[in-house]
Tab-separated table of C-alpha atoms in Angstrom:
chain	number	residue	atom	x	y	z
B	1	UNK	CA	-30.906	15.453	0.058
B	2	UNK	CA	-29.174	13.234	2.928
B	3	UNK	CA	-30.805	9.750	2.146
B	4	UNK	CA	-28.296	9.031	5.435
B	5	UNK	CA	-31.190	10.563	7.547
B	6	UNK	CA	-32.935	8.147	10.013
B	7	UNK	CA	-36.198	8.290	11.487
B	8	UNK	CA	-36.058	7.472	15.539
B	9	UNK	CA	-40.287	6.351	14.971
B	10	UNK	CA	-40.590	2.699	15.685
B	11	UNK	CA	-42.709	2.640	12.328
B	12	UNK	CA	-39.569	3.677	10.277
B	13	UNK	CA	-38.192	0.309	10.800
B	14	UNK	CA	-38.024	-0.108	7.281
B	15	UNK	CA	-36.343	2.800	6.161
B	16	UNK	CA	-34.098	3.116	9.278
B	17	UNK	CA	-32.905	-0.515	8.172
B	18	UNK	CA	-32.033	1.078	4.856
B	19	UNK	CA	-30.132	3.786	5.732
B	20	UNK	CA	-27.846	1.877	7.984
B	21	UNK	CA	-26.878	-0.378	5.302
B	22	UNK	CA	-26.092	2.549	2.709
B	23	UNK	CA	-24.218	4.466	5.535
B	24	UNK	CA	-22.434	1.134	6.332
B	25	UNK	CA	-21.532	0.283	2.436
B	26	UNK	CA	-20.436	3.793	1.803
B	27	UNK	CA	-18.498	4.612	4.516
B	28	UNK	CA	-16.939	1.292	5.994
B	29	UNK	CA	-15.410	0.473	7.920
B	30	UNK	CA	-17.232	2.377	10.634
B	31	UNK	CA	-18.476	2.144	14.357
B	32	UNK	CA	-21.896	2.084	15.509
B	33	UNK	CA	-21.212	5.589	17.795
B	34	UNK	CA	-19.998	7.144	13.863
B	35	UNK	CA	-23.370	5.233	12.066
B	36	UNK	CA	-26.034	6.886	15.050
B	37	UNK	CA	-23.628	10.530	14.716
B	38	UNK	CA	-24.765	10.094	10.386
B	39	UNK	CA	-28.137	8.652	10.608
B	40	UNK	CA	-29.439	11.084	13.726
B	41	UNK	CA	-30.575	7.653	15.370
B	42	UNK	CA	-30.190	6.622	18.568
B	43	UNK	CA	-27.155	4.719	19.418
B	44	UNK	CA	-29.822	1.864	20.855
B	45	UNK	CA	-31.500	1.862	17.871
B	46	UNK	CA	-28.071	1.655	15.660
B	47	UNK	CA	-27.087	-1.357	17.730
B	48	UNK	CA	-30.352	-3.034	17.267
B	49	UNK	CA	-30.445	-2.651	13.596
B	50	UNK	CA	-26.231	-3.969	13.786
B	51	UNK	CA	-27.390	-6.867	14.985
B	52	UNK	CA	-30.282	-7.823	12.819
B	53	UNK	CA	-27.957	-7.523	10.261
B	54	UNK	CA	-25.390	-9.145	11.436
B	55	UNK	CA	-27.279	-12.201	12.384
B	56	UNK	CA	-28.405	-12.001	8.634
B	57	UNK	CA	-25.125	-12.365	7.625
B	58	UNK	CA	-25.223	-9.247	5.930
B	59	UNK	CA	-23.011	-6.840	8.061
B	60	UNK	CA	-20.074	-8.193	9.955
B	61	UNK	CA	-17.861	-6.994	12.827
B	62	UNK	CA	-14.074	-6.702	11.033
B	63	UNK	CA	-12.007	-5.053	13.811
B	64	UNK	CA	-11.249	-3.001	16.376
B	65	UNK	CA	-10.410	0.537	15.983
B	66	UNK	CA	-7.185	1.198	18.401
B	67	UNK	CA	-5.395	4.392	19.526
B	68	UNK	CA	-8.291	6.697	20.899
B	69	UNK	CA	-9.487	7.180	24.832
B	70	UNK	CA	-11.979	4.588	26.246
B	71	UNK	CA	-12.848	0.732	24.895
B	72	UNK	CA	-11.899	0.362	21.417
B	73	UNK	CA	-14.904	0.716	18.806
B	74	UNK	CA	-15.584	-1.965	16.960
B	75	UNK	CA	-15.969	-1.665	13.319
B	76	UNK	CA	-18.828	-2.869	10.979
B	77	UNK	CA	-18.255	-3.843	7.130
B	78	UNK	CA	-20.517	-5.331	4.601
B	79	UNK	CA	-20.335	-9.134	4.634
B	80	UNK	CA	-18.873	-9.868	1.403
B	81	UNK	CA	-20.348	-13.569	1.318
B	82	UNK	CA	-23.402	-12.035	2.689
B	83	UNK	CA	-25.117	-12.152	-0.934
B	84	UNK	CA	-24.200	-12.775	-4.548
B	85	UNK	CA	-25.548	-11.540	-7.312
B	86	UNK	CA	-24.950	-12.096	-10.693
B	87	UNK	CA	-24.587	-9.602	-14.032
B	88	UNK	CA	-24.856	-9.896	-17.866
B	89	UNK	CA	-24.510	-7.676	-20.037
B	90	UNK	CA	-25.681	-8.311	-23.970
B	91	UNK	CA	-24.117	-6.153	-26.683
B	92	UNK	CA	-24.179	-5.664	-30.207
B	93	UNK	CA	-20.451	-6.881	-29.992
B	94	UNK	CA	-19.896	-9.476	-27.039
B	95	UNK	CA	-21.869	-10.875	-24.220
B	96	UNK	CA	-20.123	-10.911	-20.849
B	97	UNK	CA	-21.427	-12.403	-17.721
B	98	UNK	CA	-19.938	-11.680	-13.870
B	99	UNK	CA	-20.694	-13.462	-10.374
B	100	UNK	CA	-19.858	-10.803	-7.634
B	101	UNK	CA	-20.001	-10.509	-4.227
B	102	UNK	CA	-21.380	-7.917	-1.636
B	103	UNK	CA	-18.791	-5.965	-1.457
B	104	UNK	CA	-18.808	-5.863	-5.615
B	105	UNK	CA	-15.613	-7.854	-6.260
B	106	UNK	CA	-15.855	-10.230	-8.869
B	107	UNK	CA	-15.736	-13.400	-7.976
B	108	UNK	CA	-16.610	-14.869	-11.988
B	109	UNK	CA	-16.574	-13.560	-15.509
B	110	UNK	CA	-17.338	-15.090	-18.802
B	111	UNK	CA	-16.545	-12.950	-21.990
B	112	UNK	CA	-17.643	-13.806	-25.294
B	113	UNK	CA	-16.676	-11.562	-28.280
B	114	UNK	CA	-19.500	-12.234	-30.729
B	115	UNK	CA	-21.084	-9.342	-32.846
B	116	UNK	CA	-24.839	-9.316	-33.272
B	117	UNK	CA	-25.509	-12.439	-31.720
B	118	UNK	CA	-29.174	-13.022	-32.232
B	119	UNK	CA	-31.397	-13.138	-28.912
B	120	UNK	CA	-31.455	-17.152	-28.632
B	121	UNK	CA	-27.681	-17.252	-28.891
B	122	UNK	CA	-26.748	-14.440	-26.602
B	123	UNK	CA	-29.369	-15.338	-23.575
B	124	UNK	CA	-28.220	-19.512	-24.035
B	125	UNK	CA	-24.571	-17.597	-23.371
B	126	UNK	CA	-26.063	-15.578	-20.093
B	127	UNK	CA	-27.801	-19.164	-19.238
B	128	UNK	CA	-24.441	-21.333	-19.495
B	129	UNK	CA	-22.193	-18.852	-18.027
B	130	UNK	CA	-24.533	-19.171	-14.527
B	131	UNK	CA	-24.824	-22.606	-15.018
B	132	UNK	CA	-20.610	-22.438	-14.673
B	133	UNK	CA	-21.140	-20.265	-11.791
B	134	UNK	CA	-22.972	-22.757	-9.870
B	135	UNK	CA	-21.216	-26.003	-10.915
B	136	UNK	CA	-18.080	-24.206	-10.057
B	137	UNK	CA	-19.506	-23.081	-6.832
B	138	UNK	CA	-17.849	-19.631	-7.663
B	139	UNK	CA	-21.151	-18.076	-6.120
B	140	UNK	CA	-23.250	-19.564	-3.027
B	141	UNK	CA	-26.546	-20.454	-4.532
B	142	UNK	CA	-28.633	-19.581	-0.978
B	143	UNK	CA	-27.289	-16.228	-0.761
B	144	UNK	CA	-27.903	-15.246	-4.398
B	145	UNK	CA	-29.958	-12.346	-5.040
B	146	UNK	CA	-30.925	-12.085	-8.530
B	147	UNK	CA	-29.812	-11.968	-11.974
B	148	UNK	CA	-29.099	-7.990	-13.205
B	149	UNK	CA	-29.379	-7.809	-17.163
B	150	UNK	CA	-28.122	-4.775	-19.393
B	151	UNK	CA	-28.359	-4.122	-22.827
B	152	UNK	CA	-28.949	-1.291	-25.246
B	153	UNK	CA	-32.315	-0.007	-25.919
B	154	UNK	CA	-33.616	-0.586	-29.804
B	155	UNK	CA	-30.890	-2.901	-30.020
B	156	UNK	CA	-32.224	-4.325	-33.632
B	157	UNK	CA	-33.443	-1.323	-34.315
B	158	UNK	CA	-30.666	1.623	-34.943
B	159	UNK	CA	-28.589	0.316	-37.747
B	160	UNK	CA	-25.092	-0.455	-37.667
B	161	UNK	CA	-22.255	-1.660	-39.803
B	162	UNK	CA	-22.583	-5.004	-40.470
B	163	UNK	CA	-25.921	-5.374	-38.372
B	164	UNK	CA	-28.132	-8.689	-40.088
B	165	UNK	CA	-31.536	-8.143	-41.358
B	166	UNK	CA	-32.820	-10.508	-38.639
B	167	UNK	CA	-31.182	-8.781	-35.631
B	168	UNK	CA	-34.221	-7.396	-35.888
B	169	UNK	CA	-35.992	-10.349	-33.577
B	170	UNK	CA	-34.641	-8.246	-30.697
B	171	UNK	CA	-37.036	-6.273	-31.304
B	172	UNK	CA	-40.005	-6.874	-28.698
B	173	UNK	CA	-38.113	-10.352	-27.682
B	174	UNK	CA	-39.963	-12.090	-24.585
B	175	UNK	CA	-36.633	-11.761	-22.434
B	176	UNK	CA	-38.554	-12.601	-19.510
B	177	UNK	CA	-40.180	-15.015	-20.414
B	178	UNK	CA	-36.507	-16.626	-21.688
B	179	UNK	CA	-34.807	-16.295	-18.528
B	180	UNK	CA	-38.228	-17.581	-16.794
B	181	UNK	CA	-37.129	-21.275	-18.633
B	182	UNK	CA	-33.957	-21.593	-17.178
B	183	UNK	CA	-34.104	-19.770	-13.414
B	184	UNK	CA	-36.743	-18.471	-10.952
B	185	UNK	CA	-34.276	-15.846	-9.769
B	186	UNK	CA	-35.799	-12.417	-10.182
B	187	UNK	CA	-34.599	-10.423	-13.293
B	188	UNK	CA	-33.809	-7.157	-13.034
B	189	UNK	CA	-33.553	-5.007	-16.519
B	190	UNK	CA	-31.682	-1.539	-17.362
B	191	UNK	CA	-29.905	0.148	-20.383
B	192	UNK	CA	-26.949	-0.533	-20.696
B	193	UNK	CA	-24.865	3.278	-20.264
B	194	UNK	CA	-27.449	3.306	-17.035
B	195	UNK	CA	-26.120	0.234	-15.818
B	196	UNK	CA	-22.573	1.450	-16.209
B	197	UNK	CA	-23.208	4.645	-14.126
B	198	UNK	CA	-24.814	2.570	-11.207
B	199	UNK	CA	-22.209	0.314	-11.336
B	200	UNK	CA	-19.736	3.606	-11.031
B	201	UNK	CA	-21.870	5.362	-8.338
B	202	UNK	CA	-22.044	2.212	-5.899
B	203	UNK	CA	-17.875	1.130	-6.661
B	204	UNK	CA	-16.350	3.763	-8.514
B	205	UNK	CA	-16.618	7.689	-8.312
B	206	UNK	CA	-19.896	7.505	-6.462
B	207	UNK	CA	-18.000	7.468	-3.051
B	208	UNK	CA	-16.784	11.257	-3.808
B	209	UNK	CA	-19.847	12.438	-5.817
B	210	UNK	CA	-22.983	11.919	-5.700
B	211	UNK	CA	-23.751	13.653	-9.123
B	212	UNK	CA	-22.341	12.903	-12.471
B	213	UNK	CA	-22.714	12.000	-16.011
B	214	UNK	CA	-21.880	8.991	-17.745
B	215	UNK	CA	-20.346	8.669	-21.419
B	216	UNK	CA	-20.760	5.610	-22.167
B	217	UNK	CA	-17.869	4.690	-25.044
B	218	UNK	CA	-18.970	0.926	-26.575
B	219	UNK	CA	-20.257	0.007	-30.022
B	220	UNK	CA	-22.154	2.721	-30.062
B	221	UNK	CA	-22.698	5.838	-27.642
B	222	UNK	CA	-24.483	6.301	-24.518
B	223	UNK	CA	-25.292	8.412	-21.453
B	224	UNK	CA	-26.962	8.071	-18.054
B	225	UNK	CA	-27.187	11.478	-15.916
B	226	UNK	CA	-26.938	10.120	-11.987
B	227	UNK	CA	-28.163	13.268	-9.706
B	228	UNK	CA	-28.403	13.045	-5.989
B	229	UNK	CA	-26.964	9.502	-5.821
B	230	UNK	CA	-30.059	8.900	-8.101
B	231	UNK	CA	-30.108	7.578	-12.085
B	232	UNK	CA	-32.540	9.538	-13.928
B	233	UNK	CA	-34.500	8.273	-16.683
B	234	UNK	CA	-36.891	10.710	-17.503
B	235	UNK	CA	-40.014	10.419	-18.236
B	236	UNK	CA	-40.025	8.574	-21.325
B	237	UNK	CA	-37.239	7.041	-20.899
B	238	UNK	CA	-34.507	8.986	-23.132
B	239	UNK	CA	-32.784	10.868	-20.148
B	240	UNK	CA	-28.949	10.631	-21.037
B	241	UNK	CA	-29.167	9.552	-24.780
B	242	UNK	CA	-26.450	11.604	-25.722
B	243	UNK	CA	-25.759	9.685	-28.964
B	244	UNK	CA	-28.507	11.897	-30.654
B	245	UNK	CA	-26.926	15.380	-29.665
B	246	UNK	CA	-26.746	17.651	-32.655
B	247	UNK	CA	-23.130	18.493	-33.038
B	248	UNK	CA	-20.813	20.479	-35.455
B	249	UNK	CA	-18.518	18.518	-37.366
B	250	UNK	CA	-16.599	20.852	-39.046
B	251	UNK	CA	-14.571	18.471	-41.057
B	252	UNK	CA	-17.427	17.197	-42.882
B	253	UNK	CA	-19.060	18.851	-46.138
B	254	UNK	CA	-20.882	21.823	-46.405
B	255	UNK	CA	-24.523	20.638	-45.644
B	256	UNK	CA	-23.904	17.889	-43.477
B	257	UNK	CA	-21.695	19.183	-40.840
B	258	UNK	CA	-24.551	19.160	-38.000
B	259	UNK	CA	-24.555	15.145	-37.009
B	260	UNK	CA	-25.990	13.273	-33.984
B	261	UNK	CA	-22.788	12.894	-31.229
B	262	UNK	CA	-23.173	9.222	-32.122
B	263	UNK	CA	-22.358	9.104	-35.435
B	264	UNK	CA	-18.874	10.441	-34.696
B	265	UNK	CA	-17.755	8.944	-31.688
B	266	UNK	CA	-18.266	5.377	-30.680
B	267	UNK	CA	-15.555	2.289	-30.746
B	268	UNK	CA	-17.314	1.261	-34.306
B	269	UNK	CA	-16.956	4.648	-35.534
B	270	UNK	CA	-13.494	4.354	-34.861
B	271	UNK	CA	-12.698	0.871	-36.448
B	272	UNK	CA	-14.789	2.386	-39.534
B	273	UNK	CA	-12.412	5.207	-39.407
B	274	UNK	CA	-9.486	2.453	-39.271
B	275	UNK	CA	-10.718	0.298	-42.179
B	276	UNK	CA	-10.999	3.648	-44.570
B	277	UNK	CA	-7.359	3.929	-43.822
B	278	UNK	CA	-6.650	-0.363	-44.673
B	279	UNK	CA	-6.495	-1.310	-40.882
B	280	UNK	CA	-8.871	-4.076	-39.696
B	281	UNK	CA	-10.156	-3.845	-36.322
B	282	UNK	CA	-12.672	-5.622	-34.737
B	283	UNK	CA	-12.490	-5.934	-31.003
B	284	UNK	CA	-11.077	-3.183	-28.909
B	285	UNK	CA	-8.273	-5.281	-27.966
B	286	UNK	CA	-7.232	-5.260	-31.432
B	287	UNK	CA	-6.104	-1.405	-30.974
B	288	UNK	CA	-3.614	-2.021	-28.664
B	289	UNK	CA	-1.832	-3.894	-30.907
B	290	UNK	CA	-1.458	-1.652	-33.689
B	291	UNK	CA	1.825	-0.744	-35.194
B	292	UNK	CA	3.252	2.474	-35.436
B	293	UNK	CA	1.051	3.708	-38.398
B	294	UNK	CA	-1.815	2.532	-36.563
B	295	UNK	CA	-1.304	4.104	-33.149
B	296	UNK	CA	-1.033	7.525	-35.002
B	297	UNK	CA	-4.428	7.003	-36.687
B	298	UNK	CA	-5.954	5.763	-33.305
B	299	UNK	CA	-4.658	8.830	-32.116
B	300	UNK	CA	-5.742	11.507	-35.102
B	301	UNK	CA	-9.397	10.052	-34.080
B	302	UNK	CA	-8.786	10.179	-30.566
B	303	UNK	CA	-7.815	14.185	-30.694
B	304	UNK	CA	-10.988	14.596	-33.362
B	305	UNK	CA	-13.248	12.729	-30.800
B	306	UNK	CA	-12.047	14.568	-27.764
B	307	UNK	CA	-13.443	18.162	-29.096
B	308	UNK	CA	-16.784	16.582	-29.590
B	309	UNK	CA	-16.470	15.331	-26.141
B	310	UNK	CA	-15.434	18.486	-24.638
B	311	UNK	CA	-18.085	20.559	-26.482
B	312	UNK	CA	-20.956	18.019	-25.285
B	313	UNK	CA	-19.455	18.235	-21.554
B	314	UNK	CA	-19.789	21.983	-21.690
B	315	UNK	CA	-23.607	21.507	-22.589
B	316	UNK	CA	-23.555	18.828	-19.716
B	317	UNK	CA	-22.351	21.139	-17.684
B	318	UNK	CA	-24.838	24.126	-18.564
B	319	UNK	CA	-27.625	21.989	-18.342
B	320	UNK	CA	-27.373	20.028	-15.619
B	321	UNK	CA	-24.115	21.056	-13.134
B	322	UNK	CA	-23.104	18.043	-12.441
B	323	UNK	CA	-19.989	17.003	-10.183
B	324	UNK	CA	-18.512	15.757	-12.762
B	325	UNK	CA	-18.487	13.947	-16.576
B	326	UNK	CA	-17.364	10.488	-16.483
B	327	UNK	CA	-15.986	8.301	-19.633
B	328	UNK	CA	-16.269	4.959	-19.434
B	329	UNK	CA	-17.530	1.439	-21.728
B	330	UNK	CA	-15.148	-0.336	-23.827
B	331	UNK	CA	-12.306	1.647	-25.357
B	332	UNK	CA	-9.469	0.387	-23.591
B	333	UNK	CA	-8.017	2.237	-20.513
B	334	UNK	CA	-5.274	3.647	-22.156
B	335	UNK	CA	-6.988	4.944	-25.108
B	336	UNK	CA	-9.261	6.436	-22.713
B	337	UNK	CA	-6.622	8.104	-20.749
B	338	UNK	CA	-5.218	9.729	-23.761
B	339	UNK	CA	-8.550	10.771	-25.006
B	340	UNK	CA	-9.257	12.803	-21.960
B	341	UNK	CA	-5.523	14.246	-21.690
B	342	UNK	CA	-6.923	15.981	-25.165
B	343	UNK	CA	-10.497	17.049	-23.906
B	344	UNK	CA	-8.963	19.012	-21.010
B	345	UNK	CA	-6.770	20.347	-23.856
B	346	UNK	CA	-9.575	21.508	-25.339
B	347	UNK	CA	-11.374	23.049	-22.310
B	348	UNK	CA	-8.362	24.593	-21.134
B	349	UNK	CA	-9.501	27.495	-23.966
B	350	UNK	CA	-13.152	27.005	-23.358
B	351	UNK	CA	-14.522	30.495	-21.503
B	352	UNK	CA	-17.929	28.562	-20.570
B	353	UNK	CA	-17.628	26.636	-17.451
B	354	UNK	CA	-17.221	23.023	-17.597
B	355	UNK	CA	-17.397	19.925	-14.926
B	356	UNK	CA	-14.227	17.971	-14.115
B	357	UNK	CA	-13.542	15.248	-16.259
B	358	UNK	CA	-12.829	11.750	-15.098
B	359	UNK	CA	-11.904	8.224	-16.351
B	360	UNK	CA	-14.597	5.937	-14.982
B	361	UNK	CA	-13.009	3.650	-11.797
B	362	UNK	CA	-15.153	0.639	-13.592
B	363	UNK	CA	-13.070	-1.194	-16.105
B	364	UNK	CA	-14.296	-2.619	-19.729
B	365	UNK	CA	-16.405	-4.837	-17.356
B	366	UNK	CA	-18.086	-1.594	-15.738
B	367	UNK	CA	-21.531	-2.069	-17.133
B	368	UNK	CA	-21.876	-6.151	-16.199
B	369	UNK	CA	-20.601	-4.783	-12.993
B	370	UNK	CA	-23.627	-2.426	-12.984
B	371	UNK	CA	-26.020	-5.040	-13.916
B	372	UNK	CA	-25.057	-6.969	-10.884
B	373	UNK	CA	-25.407	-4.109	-8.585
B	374	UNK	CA	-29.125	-3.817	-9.853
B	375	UNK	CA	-29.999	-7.146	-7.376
B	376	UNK	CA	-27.578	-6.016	-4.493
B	377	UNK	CA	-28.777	-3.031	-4.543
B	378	UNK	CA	-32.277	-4.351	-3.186
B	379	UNK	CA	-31.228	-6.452	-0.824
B	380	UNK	CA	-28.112	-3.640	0.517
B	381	UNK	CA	-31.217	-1.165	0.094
B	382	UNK	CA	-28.901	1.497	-1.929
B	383	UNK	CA	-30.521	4.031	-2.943
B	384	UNK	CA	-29.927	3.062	-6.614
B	385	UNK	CA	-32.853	0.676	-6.184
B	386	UNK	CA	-35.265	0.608	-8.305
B	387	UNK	CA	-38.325	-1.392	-8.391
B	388	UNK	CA	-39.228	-0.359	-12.129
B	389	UNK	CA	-35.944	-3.022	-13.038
B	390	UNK	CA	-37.625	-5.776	-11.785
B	391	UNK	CA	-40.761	-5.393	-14.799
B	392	UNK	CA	-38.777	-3.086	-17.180
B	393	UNK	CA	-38.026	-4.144	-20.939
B	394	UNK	CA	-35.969	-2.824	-23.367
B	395	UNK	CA	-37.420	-0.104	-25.359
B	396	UNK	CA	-38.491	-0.386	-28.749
B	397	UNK	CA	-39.989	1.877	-31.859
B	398	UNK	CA	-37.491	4.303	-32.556
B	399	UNK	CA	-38.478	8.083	-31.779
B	400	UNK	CA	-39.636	9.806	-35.112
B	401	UNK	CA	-36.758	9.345	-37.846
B	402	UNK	CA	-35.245	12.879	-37.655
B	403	UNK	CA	-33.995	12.076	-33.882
B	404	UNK	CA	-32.237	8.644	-34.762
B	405	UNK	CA	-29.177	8.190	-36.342
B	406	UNK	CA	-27.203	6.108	-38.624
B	407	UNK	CA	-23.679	4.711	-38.171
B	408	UNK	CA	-21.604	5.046	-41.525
């Protein structure tokens, strides 16, 4: 599917508009003879669309391309200052808010490590951080376009270590209605592992491949399948949820060696796996400071981990042929690094096929990121808009109790 396709009807307008922006964004900096050769328009229409966007302030002329026949071309970029957006992103372990710009460079970030902060606390965190923002003028309140929020679905809902009795208020929490109090900005919701992978398809991998899925490493484990430059929910909603794939643990007793994919890897498995062996760890910058003993034990897990990894890529890979896997969420970048150096290990003796493997381009920031992209992407018309965003809400009521899981 070329969503770089224009339409040379005068009633395309719309969707001509569109699809010089995306061309523009994903392939800058580039002339308006290179945007009418990619869109099949006109280069009179291409020129008229330039500069409607460029009086908009959202495109800009940067330069002049030099060193070929003829008048040099001048080059067109995304405006960087020509909107803001902002993200948060609400976990079960921190809450971290970004401003960025156009272009997706972060121009603010606020990072609180708090585990299970209860939905009061964690949305008066997304609410002060943008109240920074603006008294800091780290964002230009005219050209902001909205305010992109991620967080896990049943967030008060799956158990986890540690997780309070009344975490459960998350559970069918008016978060519109919150952020309604405090700004008129419109409010765009997705998962969390979703908002990750659009934040990697518009700034990360997504400008070599158009089809991928994300593993999503944080507290606990999540997916997002991207297909066609598209993210794919499915039709309930539960496209990606890799956390509840049946794999074989074989190090586990007879009986119970089948477990859900998210009960054995995910950054609290991992400190649970740590604290069995005396080692406290609560943040993920904690495992970078380990000593000697510790940094064996990360890496034990990290080698166990990687085969489940590599086994669930292979089914990825089977099911869906995608480009490639991509790892990304919390564990540091390191870890991460090391982790995949063993999954390629392991499918270096797999016989079934398998997609490339990469580390995600987004850092531990990747999914706030993602949640900011949510607004640009409406007003850049990418084609990871969508509308749905703007009324979704977290899901709630668990799927029937022999698909969840339990983090031990």
């Amino acid at each position: 599917m070329n969503d770089l396709a224009g339409s040379n009807s005068e009633l395309a307008a719309s969707h001509n508009r569109g699809v010089i922006l995306r061309a523009i964004q994903r392939h800058q900096p580039i002339s308006r003879t290179e945007l009418a050769r990619r869109s099949g328009l006109t280069k009179q229409t291409v020129t008229r669309i330039a500069e409607r966007l460029i009086g908009e302030r959202l495109v800009l002329e940067a330069r002049r391309r030099h060193g070929q026949p003829g008048q040099p071309a001048i080059e067109l970029e995304i405006n960087p200052d020509g909107c803001h957006a902002i993200g948060a992103y609400i976990a079960r372990d921190h809450v971290t808010v970004v401003a960025i710009d156009a272009s997706g460079a972060v121009r603010g970030r606020i990072h609180h490590e708090i585990a299970f902060a209860l939905p009061e606390t964690a949305v008066s965190l997304v609410e002060d951080a943008i109240s920074t923002f603006k008294r800091r003028r780290t964002i230009d309140e005219r050209r902001l376009a909205g305010v992109g929020l991620a967080l896990p679905d049943w967030l008060g809902e799956i158990p986890f270590p540690g997780m309070p009795e009344r975490y459960a208020a998350w559970t069918g929490y008016d978060m519109r209605g919150r952020f309604a109090r405090f700004t008129d900005l419109p409010l765009y919701i997705e998962n969390d592992a979703i908002a990750a992978a659009m934040g990697e398809l518009n700034y990360g991998l997504g400008v070599e491949s158009r089809s991928f899925f994300y593993i999503f490493i944080g507290a606990g484990l999540g997916g997002a399948v991207v297909l066609d430059g598209m993210c794919h929910h499915g039709v309930t909603g539960l496209s990606g949820e890799i956390g509840w794939l049946p794999t074989l643990a074989e190090n586990q007793p007879e009986g119970s060696r089948v477990q859900p994919l998210g009960q054995l890897v995910s950054l609290y498995v991992l400190y649970g796996f740590l604290a069995r062996h005396g080692i406290a760890v609560t943040r993920p910058s904690d495992l970078l400071g380990l000593d000697t003993r510790g940094r064996a034990l990360v890496s034990d897990w990290l080698r166990e981990a990687a085969r489940y990894i590599a086994e669930a890529a292979v089914h990825i890979g089977l099911l869906i042929d995608p480009d490639a896997v991509v790892i990304g969420g919390r564990l540091p970048v390191r870890l991460t690094d090391e982790m995949l150096l063993y999954v390629n290990q392991h499918l270096g003796r797999e016989r079934r096929p398998a997609p490339a493997i990469h580390r995600a381009a987004g850092s531990e920031d990747a999914t706030a990121l993602g949640a900011a992209t949510m607004p640009l992407a409406d007003v850049l018309r990418l084609e990871s808009y969508d509308p749905d965003q703007l009324s979704r809400s977290p899901l709630t009521g668990l799927p029937p109790v022999g698909a969840t899981y339990t983090l031990a």
